[in-house]
Short mmCIF file of C-alpha atoms and ligand atoms in Angstrom, two decimals:
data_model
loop_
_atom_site.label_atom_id
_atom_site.label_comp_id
_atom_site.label_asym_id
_atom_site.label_seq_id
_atom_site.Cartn_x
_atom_site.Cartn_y
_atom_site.Cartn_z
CA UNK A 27 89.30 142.74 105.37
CA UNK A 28 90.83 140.03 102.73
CA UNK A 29 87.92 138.80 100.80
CA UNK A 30 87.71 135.19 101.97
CA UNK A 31 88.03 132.61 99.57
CA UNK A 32 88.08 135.05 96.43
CA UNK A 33 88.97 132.70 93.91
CA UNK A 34 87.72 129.43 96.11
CA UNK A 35 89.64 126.27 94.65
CA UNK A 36 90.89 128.18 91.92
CA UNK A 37 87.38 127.51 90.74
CA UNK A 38 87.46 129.32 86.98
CA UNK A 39 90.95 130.20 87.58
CA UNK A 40 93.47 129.78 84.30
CA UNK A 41 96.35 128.70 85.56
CA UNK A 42 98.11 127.80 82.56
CA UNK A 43 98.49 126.57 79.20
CA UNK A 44 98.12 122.96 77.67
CA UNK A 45 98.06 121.04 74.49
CA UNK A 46 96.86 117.98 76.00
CA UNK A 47 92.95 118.60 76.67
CA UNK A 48 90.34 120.64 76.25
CA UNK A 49 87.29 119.91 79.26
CA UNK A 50 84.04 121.50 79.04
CA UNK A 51 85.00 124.00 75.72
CA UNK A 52 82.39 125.50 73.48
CA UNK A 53 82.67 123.57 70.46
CA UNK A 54 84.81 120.94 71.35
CA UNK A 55 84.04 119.25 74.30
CA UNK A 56 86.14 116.67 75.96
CA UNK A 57 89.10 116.00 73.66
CA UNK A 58 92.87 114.84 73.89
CA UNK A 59 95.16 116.59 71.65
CA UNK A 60 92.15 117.60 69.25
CA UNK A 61 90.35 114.43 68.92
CA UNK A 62 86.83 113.90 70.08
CA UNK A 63 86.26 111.53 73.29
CA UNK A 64 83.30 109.74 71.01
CA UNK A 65 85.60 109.25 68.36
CA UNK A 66 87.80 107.79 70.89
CA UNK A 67 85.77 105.44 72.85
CA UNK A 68 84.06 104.32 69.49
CA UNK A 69 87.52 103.47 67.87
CA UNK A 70 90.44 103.18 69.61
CA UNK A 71 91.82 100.98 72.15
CA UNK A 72 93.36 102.60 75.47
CA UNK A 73 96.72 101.72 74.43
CA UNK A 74 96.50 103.97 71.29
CA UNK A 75 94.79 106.41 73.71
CA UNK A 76 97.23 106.20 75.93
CA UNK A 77 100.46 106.72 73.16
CA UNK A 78 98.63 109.51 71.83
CA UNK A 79 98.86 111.18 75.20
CA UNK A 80 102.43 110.36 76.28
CA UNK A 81 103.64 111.03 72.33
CA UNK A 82 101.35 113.65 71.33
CA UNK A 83 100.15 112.05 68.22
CA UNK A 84 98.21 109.34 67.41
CA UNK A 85 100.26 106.14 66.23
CA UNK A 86 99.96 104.25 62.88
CA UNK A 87 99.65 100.31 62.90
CA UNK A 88 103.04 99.64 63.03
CA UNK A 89 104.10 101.84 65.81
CA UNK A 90 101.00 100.64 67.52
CA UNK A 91 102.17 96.89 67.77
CA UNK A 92 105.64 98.01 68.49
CA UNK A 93 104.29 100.31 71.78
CA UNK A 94 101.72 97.53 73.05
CA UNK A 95 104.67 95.30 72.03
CA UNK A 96 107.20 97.45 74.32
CA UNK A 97 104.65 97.57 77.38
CA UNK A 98 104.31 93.76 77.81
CA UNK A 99 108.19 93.82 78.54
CA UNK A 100 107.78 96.35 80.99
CA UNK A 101 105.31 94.76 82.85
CA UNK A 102 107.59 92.45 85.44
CA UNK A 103 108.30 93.61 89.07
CA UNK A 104 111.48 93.45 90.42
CA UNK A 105 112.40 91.41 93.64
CA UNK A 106 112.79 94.18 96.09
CA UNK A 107 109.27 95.53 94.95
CA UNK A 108 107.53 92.24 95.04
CA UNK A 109 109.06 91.89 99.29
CA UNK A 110 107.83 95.40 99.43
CA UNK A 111 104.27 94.62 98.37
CA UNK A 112 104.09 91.22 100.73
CA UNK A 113 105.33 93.64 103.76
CA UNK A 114 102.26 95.97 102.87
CA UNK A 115 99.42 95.20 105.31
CA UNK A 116 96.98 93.53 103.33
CA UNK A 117 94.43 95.72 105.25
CA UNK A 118 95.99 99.03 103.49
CA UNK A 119 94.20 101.12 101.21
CA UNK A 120 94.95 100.27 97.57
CA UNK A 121 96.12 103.78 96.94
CA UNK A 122 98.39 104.15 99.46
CA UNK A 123 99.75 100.86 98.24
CA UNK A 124 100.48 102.51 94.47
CA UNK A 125 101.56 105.54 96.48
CA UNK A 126 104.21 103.86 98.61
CA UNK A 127 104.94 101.60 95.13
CA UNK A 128 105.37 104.19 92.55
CA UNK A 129 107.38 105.84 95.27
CA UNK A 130 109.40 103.08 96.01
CA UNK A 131 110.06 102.21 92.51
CA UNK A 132 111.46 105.85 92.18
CA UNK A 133 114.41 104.35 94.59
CA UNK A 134 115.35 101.25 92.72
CA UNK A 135 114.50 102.94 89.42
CA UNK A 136 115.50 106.35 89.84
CA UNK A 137 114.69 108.83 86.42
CA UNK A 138 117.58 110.58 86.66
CA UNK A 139 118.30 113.34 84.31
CA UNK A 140 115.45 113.40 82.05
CA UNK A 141 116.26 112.67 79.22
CA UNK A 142 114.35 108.83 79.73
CA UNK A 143 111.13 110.54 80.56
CA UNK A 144 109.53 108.72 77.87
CA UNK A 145 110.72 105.61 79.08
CA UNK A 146 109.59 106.31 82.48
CA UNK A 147 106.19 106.97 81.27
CA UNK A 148 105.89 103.75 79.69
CA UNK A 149 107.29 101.89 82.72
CA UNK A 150 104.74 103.30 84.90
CA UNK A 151 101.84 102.80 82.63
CA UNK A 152 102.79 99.08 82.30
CA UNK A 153 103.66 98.18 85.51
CA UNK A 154 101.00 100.00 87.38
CA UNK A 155 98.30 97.19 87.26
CA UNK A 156 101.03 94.42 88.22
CA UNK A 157 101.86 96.52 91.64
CA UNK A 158 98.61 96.51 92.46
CA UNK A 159 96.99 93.13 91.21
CA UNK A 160 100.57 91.46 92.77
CA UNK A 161 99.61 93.48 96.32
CA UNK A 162 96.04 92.26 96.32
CA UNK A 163 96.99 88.57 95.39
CA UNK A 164 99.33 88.04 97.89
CA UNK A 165 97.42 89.15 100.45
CA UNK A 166 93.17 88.16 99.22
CA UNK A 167 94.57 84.20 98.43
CA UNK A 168 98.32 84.03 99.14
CA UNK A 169 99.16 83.98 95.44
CA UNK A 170 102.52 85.31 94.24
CA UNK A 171 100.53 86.08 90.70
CA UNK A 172 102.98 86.03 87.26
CA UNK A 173 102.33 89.73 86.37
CA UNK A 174 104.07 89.04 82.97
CA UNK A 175 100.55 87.66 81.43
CA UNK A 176 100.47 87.35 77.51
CA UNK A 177 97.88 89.21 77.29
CA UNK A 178 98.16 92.53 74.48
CA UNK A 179 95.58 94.62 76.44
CA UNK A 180 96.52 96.95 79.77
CA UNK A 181 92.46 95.75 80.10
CA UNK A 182 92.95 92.03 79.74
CA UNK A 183 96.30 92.09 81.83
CA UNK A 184 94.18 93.90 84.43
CA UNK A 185 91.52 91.59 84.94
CA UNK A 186 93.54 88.23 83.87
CA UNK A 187 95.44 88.83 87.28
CA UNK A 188 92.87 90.08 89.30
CA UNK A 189 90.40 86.72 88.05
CA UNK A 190 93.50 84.56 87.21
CA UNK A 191 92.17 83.67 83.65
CA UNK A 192 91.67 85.56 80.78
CA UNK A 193 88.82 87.97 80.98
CA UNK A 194 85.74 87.86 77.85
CA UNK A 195 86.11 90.03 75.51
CA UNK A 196 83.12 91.93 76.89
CA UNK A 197 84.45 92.91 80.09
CA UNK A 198 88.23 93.09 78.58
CA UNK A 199 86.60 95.93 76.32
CA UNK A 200 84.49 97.42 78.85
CA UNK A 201 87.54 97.83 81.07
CA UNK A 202 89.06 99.29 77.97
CA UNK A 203 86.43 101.84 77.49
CA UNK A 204 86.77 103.02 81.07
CA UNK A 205 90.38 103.05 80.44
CA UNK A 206 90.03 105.68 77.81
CA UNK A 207 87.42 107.80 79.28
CA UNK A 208 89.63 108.37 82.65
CA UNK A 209 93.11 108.79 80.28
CA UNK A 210 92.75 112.63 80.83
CA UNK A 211 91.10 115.18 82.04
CA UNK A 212 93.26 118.68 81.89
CA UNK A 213 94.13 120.75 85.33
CA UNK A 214 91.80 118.73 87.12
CA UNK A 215 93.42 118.30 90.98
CA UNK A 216 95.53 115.42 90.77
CA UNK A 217 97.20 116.42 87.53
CA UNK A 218 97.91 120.27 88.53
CA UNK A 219 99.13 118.98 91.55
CA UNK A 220 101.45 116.69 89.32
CA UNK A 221 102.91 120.05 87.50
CA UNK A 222 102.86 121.83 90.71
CA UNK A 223 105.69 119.05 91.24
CA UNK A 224 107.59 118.85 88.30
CA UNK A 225 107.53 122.68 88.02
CA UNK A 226 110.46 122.26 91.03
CA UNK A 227 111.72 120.32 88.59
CA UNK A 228 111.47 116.82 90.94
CA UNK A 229 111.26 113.73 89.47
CA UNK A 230 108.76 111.82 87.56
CA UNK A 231 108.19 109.30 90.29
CA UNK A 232 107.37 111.94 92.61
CA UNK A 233 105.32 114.00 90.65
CA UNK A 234 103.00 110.71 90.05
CA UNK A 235 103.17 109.79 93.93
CA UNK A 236 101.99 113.26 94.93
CA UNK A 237 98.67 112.82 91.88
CA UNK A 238 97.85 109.62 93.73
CA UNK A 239 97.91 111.20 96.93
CA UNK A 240 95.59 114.40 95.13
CA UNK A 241 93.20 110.95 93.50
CA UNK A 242 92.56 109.18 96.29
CA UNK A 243 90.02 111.74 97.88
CA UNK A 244 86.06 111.02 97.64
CA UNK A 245 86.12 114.29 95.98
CA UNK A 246 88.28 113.57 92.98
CA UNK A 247 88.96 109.86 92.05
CA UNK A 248 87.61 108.24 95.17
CA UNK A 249 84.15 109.12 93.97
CA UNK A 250 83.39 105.88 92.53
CA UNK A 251 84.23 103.35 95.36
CA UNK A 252 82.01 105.98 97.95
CA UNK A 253 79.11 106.06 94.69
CA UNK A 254 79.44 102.29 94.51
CA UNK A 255 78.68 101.99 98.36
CA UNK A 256 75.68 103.90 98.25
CA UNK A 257 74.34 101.98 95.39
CA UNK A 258 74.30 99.14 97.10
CA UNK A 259 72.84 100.16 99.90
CA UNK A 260 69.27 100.34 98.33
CA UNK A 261 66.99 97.42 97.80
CA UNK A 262 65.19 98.99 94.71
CA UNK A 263 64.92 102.48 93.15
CA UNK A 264 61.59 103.88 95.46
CA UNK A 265 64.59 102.75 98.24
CA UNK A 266 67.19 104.67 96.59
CA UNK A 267 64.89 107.72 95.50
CA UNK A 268 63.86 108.44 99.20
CA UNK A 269 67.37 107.87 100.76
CA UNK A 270 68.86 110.24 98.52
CA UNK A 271 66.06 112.40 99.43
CA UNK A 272 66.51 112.51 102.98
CA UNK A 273 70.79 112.64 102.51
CA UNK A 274 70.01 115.85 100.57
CA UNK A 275 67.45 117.17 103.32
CA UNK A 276 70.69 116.40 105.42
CA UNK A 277 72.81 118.39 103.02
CA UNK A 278 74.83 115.22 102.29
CA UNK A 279 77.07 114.95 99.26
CA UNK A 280 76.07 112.29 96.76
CA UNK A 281 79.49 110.79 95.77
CA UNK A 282 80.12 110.43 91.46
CA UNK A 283 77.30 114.15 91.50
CA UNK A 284 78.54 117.63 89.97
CA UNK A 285 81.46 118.94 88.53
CA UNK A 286 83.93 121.81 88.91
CA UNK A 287 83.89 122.36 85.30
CA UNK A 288 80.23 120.81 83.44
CA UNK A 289 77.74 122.85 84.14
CA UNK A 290 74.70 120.33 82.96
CA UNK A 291 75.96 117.35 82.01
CA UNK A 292 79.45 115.12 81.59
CA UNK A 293 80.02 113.80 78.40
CA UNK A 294 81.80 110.85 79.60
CA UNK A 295 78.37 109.65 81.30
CA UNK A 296 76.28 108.68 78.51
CA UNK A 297 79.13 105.89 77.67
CA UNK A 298 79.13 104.43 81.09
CA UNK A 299 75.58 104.48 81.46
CA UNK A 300 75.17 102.92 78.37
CA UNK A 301 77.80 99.90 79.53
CA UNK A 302 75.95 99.50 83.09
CA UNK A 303 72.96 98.81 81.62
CA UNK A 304 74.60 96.45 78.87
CA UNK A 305 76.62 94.57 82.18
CA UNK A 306 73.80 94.41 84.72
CA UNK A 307 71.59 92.80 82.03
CA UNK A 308 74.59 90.34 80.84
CA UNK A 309 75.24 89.35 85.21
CA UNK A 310 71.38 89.38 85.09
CA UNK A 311 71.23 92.01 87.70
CA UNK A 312 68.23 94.58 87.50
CA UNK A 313 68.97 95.98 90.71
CA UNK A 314 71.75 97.91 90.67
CA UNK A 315 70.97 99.86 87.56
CA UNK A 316 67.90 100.58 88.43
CA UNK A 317 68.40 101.66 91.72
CA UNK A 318 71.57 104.24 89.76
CA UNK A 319 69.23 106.00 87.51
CA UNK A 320 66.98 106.28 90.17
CA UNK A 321 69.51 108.44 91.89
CA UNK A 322 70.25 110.25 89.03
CA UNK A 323 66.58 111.29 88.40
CA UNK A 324 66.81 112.06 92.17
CA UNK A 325 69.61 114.36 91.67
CA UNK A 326 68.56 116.06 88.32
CA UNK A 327 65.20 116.41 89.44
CA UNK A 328 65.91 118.09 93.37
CA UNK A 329 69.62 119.93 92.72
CA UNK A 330 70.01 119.93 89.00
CA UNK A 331 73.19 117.90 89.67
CA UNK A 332 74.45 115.13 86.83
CA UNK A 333 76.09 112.36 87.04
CA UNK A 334 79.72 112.61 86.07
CA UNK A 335 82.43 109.84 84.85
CA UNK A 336 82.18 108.33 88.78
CA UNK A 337 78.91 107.00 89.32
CA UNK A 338 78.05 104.57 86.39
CA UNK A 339 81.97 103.59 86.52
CA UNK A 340 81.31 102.38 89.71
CA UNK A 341 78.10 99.42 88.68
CA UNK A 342 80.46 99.20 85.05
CA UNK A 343 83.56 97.77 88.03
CA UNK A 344 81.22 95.86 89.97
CA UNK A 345 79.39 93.84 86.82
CA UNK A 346 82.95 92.37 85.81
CA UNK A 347 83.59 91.24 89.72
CA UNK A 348 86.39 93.86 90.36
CA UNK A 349 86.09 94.64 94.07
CA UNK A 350 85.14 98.37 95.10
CA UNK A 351 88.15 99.02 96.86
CA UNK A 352 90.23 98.46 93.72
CA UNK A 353 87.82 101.14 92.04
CA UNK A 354 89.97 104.19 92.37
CA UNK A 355 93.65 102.73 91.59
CA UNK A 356 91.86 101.56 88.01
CA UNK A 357 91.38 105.33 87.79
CA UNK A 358 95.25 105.51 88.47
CA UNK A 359 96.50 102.79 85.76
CA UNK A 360 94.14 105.03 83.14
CA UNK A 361 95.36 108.38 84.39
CA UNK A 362 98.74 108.02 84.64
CA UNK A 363 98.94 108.85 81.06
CA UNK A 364 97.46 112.28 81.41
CA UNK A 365 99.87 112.58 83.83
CA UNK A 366 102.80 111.89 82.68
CA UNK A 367 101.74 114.06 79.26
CA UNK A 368 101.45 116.95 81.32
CA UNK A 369 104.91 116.34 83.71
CA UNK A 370 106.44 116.53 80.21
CA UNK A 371 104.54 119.34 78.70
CA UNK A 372 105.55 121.37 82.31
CA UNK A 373 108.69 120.48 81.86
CA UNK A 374 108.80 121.55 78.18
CA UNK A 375 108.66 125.17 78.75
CA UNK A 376 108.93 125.19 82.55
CA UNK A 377 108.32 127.41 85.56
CA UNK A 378 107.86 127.24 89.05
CA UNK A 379 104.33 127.55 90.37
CA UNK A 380 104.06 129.39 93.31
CA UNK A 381 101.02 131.78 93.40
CA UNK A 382 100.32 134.40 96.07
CA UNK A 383 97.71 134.51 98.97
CA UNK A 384 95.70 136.51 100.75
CA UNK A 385 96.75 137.41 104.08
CA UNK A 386 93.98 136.79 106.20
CA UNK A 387 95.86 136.69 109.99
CA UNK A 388 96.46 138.94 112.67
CA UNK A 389 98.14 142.42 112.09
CA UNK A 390 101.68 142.66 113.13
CA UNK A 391 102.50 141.77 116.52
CA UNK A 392 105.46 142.46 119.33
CA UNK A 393 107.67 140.04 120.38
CA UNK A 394 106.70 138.01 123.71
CA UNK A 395 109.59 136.45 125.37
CA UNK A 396 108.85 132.43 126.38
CA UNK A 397 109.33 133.52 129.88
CA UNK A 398 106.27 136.34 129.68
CA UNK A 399 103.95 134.33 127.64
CA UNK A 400 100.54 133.74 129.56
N1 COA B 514 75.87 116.19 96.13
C1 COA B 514 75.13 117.15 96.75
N2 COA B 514 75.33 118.46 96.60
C2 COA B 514 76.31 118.82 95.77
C3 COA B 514 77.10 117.89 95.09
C4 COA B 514 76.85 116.55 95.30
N3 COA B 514 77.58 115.62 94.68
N4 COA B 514 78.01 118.55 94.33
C5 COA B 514 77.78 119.85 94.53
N5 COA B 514 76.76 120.01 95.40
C6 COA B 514 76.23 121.27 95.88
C7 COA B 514 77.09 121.76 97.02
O1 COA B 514 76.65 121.28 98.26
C8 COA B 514 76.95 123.25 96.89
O2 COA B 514 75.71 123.64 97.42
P1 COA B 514 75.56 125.01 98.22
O3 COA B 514 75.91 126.07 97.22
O4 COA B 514 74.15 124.99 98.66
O5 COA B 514 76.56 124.94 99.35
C9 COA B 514 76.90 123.45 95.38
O6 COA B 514 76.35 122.25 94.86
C10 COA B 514 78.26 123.72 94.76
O7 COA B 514 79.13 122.63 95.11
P2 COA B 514 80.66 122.75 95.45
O8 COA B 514 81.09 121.55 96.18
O9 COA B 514 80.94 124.08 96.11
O10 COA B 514 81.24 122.80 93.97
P3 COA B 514 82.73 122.55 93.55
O11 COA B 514 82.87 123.05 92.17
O12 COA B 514 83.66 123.05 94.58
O13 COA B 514 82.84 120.97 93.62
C11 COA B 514 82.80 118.71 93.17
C12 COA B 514 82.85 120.11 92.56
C13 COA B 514 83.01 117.68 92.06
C14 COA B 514 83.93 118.56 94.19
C15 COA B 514 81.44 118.50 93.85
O14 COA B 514 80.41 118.55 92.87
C16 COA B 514 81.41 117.23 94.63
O15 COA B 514 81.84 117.20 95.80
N6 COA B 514 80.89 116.10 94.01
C17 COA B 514 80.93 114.83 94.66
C18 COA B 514 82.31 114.19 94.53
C19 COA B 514 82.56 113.67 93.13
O16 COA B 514 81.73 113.05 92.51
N7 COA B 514 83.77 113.92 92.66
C20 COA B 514 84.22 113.47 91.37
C21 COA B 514 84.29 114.61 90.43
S1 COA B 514 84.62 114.02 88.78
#
């Protein structure tokens, strides 16, 4: 019989070759395009982050301004998009709203030949948060917002139209942290299933619709808004520690828990555990933090299971008022660099994927007429 499963999820499966990332590798740890995540988080800003990904090296000061410069024109929706977004039922789910908006922009602002990819890139990365801030406006206060703020920052664009002023500079940079950590994260399912696209050689816009589609499950991206409802749930960390017992007596999944690739711990953690704490004590909430690392001790201590980027990204959202529902498509303004690095690095040396399977059905069978059939 077919073994079942034999390679389940591709789990340790190399399907490929990249420049962009390394996840997990002895010696180097999480890194875009050779440079350290630490080195990242502690110096650059996402928009540097984010041109090192879509350019492949990192810029100098000039090219900097001229990129975050660039960005802030491409920020504006057009008409048709905006009376798309106000048709949207304000009772959708935010990522099927960036779905059906990065796939409608793909109409009105079709790629063609390639040749603009870059330009594409940049289009989505800057207009991203202005779909999505313009769709929950409209429909949380009946605001048409301005999505052309002033402000320099993906971060402070982000949360000036969400809050309608600009943000502090703590939760601007907070944001901005996050930003960075979720930029990239190699073959992980939402960006293979973005080459799996482009390797038919589709279009950008479809390529990035289908990775939304991959991120919006509680297994991938959607981690953090399910990790951010449990959270909540608890009153105080004895609370938390004996729920979390009882869902794993019940052989429930904690949501923002394990990894396909870290084995014992993920580096990106240790930053957005460190910015929880920092938030909660700035809102002067105890509650929330404590109850998180009492989960965590809960999970290390019963399952040997850490916490990955998900589950202190979720408290990090909720200090700075952004509501949980909006969790997941702040994943998708952050990763659609990764993405869009790896459309063009598929596309660089390109070639269909289409892997086998193993049969597993029934042996060969005769013919029954329609007529016969029982
Ligand atoms: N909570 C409880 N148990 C978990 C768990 C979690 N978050 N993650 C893994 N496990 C357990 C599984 O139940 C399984 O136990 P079993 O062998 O007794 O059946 C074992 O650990 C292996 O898990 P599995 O789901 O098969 O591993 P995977 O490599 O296929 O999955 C994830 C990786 C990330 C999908 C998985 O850890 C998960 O579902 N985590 C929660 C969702 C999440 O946070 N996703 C964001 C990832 S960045």
């Amino acid at each position: 019989m077919a073994a079942k499963n034999k390679a389940g999820g591709l789990a340790g499966v190399t399907a490929g070759a990249t420049r962009i990332c390394t996840v997990g590798k002895e010696g180097a740890g999480l890194t875009y395009y050779g440079y350290d995540i630490y080195d990242l988080t502690d110096n650059a800003c996402f928009e540097e982050v984010a041109y090192l990904l879509v350019r492949g090296k990192l810029p100098n000061r000039a090219e900097l301004d001229a990129y975050i410069a660039g960005l802030k024109t491409k920020r504006g929706l057009p008409e048709a998009l905006k009376t798309l977004l106000e048709m949207v039922p304000a009772d959708a789910y935010p990522m099927d709203v960036l779905r059906t908006a990065v796939s409608f922009l793909g109409n009105i602002e079709p790629e063609g030949d390639f040749s603009n990819q870059i330009a594409v890139a940049d289009r989505l990365l800057a207009c991203l948060p202005s779909m999505l801030l313009y769709w929950h406006r409209f429909h949380s206060d009946g605001t048409r917002i301005d999505a052309e703020t002033d402000d320099d920052s993906v971060a402070g664009h982000f949360l000036h139209m969400l809050h309608g002023k600009p943000p502090s500079e703590t939760h601007r940079g907070s944001l901005d942290t996050t930003l960075v950590l979720y930029a990239e994260h190699e073959f992980n399912a939402s960006t293979f299933a973005a080459r799996v696209i482009t390797g038919t050689l589709s279009d950008m816009h479809s390529a990035v619709s289908g990775a939304i589609g991959a991120l919006r499950g509680p297994l991938h991206g959607g981690a953090n808004e399910a990790a951010m409802v449990l959270i909540q749930e608890f009153q105080s960390p004895e609370a938390a520690a004996a729920g979390v017992r009882d869902m794993l007596a019940r052989k429930d999944k904690i949501m923002g828990f394990g990894h396909r690739v870290y084995t014992t711990s993920d580096p990106r953690n240790s930053v957005n555990k460190k910015m929880s704490k920092m938030l909660g004590d700035d809102a002067g909430d105890t509650r929330l933090f404590a109850v998180s690392e009492a989960i965590e001790k809960v999970m290390w201590d019963e399952k040997k299971l850490f916490a990955n980027a998900d589950f202190f990204a979720a408290t990090v959202y909720h200090f700075m008022d952004i509501p949980t529902y909006l969790f997941t498509p702040i994943f998708v303004c952050s990763r659609i660099t990764g993405w869009t690095a790896h459309i063009m690095e598929q596309r660089a040396d390109n070639k269909l994927i289409r892997p086998a399977a193993d049969y597993i059905g029934p042996p060969l069978q005769e013919w029954v007429a329609i007529d016969d059939r029982p």
